[in-house]
PDB file of N, CA and C in Angstrom:
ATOM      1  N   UNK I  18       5.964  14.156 -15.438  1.00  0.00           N
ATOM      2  CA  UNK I  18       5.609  14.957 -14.274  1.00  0.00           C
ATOM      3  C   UNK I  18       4.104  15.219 -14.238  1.00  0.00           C
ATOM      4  N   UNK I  19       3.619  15.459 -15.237  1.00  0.00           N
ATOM      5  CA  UNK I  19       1.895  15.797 -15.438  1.00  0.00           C
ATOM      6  C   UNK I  19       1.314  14.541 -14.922  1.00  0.00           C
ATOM      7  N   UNK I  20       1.632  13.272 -15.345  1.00  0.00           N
ATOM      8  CA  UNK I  20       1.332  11.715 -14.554  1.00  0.00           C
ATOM      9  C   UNK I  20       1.167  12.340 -13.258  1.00  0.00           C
ATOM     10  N   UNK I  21       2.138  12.729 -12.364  1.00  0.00           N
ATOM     11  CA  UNK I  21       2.664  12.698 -10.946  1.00  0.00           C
ATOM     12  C   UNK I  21       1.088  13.527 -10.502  1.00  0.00           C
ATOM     13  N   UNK I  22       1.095  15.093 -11.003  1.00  0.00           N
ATOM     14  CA  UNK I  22       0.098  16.118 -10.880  1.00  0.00           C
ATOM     15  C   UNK I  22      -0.922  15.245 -11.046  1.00  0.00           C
ATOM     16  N   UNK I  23      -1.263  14.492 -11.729  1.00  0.00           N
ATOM     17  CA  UNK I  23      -2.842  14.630 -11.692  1.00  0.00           C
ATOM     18  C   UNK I  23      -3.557  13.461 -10.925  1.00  0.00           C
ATOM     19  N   UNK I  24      -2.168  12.349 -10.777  1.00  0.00           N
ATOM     20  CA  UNK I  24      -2.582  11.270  -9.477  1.00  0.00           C
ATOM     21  C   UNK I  24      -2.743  11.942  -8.140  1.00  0.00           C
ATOM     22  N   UNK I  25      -1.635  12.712  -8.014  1.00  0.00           N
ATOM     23  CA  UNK I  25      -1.528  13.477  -6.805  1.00  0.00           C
ATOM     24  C   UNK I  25      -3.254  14.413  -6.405  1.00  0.00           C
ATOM     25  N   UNK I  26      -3.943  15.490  -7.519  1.00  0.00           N
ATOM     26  CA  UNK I  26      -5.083  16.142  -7.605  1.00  0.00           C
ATOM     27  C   UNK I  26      -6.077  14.714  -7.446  1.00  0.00           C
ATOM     28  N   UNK I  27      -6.047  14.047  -8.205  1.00  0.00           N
ATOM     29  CA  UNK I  27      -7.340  12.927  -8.264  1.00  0.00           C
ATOM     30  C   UNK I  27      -7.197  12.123  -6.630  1.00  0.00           C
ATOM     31  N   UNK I  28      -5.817  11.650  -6.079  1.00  0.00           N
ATOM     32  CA  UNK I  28      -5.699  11.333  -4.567  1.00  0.00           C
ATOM     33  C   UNK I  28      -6.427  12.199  -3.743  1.00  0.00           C
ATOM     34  N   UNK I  29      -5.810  13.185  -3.376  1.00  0.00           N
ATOM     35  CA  UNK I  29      -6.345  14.679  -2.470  1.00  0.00           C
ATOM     36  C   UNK I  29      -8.261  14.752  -3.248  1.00  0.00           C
ATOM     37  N   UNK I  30      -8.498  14.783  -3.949  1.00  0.00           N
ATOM     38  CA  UNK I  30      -9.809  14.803  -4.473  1.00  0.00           C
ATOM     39  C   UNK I  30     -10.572  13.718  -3.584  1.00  0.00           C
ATOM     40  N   UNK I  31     -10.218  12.572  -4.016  1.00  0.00           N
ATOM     41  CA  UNK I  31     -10.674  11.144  -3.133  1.00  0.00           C
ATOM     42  C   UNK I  31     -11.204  11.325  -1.890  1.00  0.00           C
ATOM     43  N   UNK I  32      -9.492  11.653  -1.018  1.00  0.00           N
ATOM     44  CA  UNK I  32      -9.786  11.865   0.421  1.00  0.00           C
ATOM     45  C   UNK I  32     -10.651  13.005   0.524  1.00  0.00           C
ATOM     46  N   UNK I  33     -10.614  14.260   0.001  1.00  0.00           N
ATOM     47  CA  UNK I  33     -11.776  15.002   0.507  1.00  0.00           C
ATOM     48  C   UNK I  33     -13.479  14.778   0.447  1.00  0.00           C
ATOM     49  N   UNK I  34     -13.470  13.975  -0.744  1.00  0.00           N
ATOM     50  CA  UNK I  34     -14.424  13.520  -1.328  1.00  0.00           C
ATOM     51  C   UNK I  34     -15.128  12.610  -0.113  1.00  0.00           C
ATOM     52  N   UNK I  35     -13.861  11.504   0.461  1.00  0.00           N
ATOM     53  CA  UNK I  35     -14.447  10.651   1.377  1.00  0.00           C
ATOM     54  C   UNK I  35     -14.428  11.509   3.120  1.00  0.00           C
ATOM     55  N   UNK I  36     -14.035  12.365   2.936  1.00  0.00           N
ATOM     56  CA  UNK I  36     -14.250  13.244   4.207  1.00  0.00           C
ATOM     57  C   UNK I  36     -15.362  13.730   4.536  1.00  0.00           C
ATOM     58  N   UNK I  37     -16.426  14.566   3.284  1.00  0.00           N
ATOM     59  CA  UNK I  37     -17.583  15.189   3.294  1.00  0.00           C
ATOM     60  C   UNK I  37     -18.831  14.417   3.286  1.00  0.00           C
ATOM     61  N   UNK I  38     -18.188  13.070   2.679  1.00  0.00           N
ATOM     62  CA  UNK I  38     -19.453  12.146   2.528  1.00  0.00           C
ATOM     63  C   UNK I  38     -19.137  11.666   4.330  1.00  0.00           C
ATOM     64  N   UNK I  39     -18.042  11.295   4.667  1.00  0.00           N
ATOM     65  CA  UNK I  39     -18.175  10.839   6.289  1.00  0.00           C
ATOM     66  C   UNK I  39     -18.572  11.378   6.902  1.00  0.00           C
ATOM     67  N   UNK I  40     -18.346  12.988   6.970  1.00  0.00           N
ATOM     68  CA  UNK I  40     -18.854  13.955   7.601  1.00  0.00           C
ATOM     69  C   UNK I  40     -20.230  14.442   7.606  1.00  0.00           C
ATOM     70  N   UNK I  41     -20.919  14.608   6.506  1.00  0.00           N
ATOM     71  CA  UNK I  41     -22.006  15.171   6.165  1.00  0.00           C
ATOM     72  C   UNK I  41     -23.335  13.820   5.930  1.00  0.00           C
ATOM     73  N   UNK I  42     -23.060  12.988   5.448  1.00  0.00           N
ATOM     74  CA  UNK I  42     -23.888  12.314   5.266  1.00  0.00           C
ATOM     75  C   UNK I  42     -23.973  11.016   5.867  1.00  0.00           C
ATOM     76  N   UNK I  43     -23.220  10.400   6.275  1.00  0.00           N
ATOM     77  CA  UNK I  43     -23.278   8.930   6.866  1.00  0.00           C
ATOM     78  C   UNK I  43     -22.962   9.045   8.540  1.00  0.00           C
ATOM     79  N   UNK I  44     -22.697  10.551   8.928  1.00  0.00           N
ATOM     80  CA  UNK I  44     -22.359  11.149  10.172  1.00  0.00           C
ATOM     81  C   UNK I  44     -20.996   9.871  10.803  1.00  0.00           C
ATOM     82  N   UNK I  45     -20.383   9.850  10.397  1.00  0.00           N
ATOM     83  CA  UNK I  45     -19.050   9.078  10.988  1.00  0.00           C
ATOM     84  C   UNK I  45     -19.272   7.776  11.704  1.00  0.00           C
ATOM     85  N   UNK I  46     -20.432   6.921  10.722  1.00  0.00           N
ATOM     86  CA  UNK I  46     -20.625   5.515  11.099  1.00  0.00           C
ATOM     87  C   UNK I  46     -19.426   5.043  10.692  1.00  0.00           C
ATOM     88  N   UNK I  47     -18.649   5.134   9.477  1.00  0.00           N
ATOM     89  CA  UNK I  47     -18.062   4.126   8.845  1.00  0.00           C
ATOM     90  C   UNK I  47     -16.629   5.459   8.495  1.00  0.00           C
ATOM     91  N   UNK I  48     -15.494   5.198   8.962  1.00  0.00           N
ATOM     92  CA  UNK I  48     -14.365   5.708   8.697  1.00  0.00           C
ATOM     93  C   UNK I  48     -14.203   5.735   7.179  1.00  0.00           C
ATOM     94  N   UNK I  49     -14.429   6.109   6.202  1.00  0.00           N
ATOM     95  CA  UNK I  49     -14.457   6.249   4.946  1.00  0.00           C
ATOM     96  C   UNK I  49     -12.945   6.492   4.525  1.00  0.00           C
ATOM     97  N   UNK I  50     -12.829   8.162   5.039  1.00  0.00           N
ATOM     98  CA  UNK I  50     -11.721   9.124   5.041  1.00  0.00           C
ATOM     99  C   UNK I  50     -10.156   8.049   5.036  1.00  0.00           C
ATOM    100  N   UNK I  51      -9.961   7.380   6.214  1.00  0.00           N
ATOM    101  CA  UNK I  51      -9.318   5.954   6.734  1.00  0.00           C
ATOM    102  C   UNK I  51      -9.257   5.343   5.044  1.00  0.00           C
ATOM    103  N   UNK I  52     -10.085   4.477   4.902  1.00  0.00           N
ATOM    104  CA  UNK I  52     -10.470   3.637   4.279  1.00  0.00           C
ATOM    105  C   UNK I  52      -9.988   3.936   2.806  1.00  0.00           C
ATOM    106  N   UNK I  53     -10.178   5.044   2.491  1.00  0.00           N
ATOM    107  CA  UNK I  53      -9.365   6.012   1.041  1.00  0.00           C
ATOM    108  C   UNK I  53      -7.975   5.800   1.251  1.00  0.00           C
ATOM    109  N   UNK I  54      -8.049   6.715   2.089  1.00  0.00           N
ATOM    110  CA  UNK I  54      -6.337   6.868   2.657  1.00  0.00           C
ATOM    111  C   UNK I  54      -5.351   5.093   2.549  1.00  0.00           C
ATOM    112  N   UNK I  55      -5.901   4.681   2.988  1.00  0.00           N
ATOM    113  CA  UNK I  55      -5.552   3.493   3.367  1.00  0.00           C
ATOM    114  C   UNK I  55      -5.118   2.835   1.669  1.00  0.00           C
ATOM    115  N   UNK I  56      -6.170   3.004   1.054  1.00  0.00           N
ATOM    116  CA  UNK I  56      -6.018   2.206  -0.489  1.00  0.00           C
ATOM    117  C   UNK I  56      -5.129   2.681  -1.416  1.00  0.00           C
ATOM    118  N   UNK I  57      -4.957   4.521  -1.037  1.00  0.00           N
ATOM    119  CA  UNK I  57      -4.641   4.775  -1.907  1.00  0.00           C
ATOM    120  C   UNK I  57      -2.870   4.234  -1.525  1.00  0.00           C
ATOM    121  N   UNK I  58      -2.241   4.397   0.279  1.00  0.00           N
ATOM    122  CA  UNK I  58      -1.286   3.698   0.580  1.00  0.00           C
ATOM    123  C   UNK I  58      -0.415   2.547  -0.020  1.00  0.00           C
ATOM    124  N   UNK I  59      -1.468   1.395   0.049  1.00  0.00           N
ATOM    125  CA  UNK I  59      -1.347   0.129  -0.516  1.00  0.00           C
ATOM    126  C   UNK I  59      -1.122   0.223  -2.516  1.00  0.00           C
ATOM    127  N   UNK I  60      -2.001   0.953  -2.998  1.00  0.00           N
ATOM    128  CA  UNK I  60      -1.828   1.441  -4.467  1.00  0.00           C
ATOM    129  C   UNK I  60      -0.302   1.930  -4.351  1.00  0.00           C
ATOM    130  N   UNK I  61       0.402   2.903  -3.935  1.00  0.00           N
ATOM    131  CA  UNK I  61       1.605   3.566  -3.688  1.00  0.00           C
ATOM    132  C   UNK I  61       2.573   2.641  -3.512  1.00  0.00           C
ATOM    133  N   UNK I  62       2.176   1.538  -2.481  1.00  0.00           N
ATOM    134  CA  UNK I  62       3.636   0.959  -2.046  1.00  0.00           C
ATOM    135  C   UNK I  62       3.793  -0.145  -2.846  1.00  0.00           C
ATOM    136  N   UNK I  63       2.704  -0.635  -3.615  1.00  0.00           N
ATOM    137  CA  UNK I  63       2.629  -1.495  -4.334  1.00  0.00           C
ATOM    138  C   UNK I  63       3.627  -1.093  -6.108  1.00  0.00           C
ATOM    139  N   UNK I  64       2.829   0.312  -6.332  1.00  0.00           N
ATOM    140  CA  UNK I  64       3.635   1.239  -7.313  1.00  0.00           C
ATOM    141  C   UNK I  64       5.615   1.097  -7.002  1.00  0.00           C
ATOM    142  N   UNK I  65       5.941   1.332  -5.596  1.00  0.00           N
ATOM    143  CA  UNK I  65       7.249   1.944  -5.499  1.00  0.00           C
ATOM    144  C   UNK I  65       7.796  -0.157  -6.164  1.00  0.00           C
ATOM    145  N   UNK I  66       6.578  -1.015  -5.242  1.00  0.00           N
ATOM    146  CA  UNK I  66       7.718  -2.206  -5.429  1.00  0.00           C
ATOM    147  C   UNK I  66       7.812  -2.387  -6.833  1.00  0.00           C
ATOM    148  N   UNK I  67       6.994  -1.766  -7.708  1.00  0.00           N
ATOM    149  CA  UNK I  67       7.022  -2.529  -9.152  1.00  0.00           C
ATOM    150  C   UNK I  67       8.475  -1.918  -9.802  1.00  0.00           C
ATOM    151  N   UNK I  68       8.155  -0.834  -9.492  1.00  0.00           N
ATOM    152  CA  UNK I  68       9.678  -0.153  -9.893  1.00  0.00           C
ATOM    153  C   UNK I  68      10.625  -0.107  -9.533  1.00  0.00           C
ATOM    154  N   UNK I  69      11.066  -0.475  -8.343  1.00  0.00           N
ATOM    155  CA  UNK I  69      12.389  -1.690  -8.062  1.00  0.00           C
ATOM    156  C   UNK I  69      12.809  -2.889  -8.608  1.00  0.00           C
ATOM    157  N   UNK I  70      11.291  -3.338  -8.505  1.00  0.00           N
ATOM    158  CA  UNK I  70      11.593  -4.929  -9.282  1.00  0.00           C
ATOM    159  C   UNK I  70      12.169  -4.330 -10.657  1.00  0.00           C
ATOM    160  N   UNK I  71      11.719  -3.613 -11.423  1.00  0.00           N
ATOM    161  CA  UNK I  71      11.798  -2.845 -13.030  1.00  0.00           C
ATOM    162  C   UNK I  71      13.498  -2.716 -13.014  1.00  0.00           C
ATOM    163  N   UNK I  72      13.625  -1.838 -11.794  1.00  0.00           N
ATOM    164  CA  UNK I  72      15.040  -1.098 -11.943  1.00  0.00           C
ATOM    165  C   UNK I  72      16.283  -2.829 -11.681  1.00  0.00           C
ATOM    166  N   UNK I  73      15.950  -3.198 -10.356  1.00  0.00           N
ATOM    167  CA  UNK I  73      16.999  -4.471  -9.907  1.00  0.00           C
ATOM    168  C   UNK I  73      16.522  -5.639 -10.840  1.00  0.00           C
ATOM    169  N   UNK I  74      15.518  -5.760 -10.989  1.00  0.00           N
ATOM    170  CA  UNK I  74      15.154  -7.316 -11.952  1.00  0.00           C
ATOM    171  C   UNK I  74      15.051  -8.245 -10.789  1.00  0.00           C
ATOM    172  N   UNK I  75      14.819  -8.016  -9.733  1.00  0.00           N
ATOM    173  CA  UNK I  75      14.625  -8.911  -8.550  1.00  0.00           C
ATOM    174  C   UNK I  75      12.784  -9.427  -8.119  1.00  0.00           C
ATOM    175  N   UNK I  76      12.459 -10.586  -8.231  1.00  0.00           N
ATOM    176  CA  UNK I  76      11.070 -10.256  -7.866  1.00  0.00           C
ATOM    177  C   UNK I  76      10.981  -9.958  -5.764  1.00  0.00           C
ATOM    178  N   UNK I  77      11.267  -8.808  -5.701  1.00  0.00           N
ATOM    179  CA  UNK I  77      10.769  -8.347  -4.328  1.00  0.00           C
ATOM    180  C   UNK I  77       9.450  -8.216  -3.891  1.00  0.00           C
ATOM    181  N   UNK I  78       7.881  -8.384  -4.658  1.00  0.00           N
ATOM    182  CA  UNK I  78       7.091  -8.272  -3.771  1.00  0.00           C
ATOM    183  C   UNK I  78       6.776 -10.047  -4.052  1.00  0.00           C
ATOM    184  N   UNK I  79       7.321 -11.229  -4.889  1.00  0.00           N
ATOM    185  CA  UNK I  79       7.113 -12.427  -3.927  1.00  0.00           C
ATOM    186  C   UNK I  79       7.883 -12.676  -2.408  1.00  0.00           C
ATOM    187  N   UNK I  80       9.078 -11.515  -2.417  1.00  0.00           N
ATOM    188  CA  UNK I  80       9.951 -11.755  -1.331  1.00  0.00           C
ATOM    189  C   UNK I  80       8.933 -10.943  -0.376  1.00  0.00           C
ATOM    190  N   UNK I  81       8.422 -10.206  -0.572  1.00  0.00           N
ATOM    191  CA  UNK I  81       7.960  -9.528   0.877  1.00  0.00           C
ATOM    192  C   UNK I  81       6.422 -10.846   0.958  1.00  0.00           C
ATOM    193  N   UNK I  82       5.675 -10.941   0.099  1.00  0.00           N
ATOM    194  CA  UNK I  82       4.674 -11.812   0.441  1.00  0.00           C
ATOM    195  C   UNK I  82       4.870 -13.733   0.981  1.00  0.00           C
ATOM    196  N   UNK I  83       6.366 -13.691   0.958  1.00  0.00           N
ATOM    197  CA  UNK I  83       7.093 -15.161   1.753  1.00  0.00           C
ATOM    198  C   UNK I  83       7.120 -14.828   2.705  1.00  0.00           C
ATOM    199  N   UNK I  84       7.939 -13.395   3.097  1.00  0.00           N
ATOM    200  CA  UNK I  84       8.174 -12.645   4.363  1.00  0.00           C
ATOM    201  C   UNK I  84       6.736 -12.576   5.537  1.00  0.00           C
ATOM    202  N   UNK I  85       5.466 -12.254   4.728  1.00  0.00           N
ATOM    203  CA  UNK I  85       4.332 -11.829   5.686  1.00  0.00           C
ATOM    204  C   UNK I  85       4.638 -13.366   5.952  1.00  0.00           C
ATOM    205  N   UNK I  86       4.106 -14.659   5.021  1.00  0.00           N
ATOM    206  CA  UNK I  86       3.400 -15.723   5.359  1.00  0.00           C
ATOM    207  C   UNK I  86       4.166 -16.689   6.080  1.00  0.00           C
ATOM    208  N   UNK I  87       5.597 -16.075   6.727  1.00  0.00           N
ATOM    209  CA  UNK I  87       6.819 -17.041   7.128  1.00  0.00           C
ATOM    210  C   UNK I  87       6.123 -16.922   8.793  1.00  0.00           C
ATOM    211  N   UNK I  88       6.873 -17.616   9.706  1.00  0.00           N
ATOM    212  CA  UNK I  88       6.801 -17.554  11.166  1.00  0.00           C
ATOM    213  C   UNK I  88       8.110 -16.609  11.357  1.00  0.00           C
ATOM    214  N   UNK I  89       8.274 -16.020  12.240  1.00  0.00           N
ATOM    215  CA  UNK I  89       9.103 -15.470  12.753  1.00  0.00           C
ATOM    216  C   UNK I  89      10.329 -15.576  13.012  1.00  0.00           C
ATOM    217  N   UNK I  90      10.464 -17.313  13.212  1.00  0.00           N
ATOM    218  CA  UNK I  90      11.940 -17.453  13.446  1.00  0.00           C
ATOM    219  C   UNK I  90      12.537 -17.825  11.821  1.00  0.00           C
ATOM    220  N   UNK I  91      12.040 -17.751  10.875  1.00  0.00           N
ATOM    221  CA  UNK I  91      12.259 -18.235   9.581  1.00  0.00           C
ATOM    222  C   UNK I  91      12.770 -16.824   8.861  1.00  0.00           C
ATOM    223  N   UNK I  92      12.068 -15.723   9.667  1.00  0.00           N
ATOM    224  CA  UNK I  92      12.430 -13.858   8.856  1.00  0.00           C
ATOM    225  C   UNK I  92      13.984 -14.071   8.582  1.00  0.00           C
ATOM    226  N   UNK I  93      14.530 -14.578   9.629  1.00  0.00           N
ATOM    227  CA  UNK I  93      15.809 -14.071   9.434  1.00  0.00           C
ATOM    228  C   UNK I  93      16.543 -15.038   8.388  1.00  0.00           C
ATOM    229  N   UNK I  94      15.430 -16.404   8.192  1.00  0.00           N
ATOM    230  CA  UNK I  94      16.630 -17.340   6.687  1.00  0.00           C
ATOM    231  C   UNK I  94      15.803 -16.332   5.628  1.00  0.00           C
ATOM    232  N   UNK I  95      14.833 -15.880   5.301  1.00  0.00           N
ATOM    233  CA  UNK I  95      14.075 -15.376   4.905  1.00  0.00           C
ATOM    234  C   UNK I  95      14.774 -14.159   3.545  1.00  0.00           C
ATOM    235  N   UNK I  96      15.506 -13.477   4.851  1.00  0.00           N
ATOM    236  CA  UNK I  96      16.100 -11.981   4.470  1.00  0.00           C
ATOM    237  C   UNK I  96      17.673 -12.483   4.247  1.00  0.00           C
ATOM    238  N   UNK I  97      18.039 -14.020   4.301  1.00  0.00           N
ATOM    239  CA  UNK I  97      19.337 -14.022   3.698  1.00  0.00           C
ATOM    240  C   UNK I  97      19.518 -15.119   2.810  1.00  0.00           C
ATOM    241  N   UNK I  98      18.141 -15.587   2.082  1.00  0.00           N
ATOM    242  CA  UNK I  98      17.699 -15.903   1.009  1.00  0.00           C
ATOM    243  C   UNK I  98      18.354 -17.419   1.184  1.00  0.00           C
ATOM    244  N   UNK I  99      18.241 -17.678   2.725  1.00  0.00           N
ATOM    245  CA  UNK I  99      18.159 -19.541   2.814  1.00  0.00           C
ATOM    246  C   UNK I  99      17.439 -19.993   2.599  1.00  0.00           C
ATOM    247  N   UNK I 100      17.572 -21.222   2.641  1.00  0.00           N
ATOM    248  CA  UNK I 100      16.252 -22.266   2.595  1.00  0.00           C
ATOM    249  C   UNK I 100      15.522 -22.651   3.763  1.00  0.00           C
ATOM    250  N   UNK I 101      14.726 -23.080   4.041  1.00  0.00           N
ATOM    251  CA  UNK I 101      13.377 -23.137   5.421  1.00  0.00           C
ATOM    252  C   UNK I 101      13.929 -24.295   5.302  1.00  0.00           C
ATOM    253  N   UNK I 102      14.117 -24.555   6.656  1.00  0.00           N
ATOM    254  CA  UNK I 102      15.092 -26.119   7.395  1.00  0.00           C
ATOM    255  C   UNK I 102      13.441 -26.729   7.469  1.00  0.00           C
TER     256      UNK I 102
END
């Protein structure tokens, strides 16, 4: 749980961190605030897939990165683990 606390304090730290510098000093050329937010997102969802894969033993983030790089009509052999005709 102390893990959880202090990612959570060091996150919220970040974004404020990148708020005051957007705000105060670079006057809101460059979305910073966004740009934190955004990484720390991608860090997170990246976190939840590892620990699925951990828990099922499935590799799910090569399945989601087939998924981005497929065409559209392929999502659906995609998600029922056919083969690309």
């Amino acid at each position: 749980m102390s893990d959880s606390v202090t990612k959570m304090l060091l996150y919220q730290l970040a974004i404020v961190s990148g708020f005051l510098i957007e705000t105060y000093i670079i006057e809101q050329l460059i979305p910073i605030t966004k740009l934190i937010a955004t990484v720390i997102a991608i860090i997170e969802f990246k976190s939840i897939v590892e620990s699925i894969e951990a828990v099922t033993g499935k590799d799910l983030w090569g399945k989601i990165k087939t998924l981005i790089g497929r065409k559209s009509e392929d999502l659906s052999n995609a998600m029922n683990d056919e083969p690309t005709k």
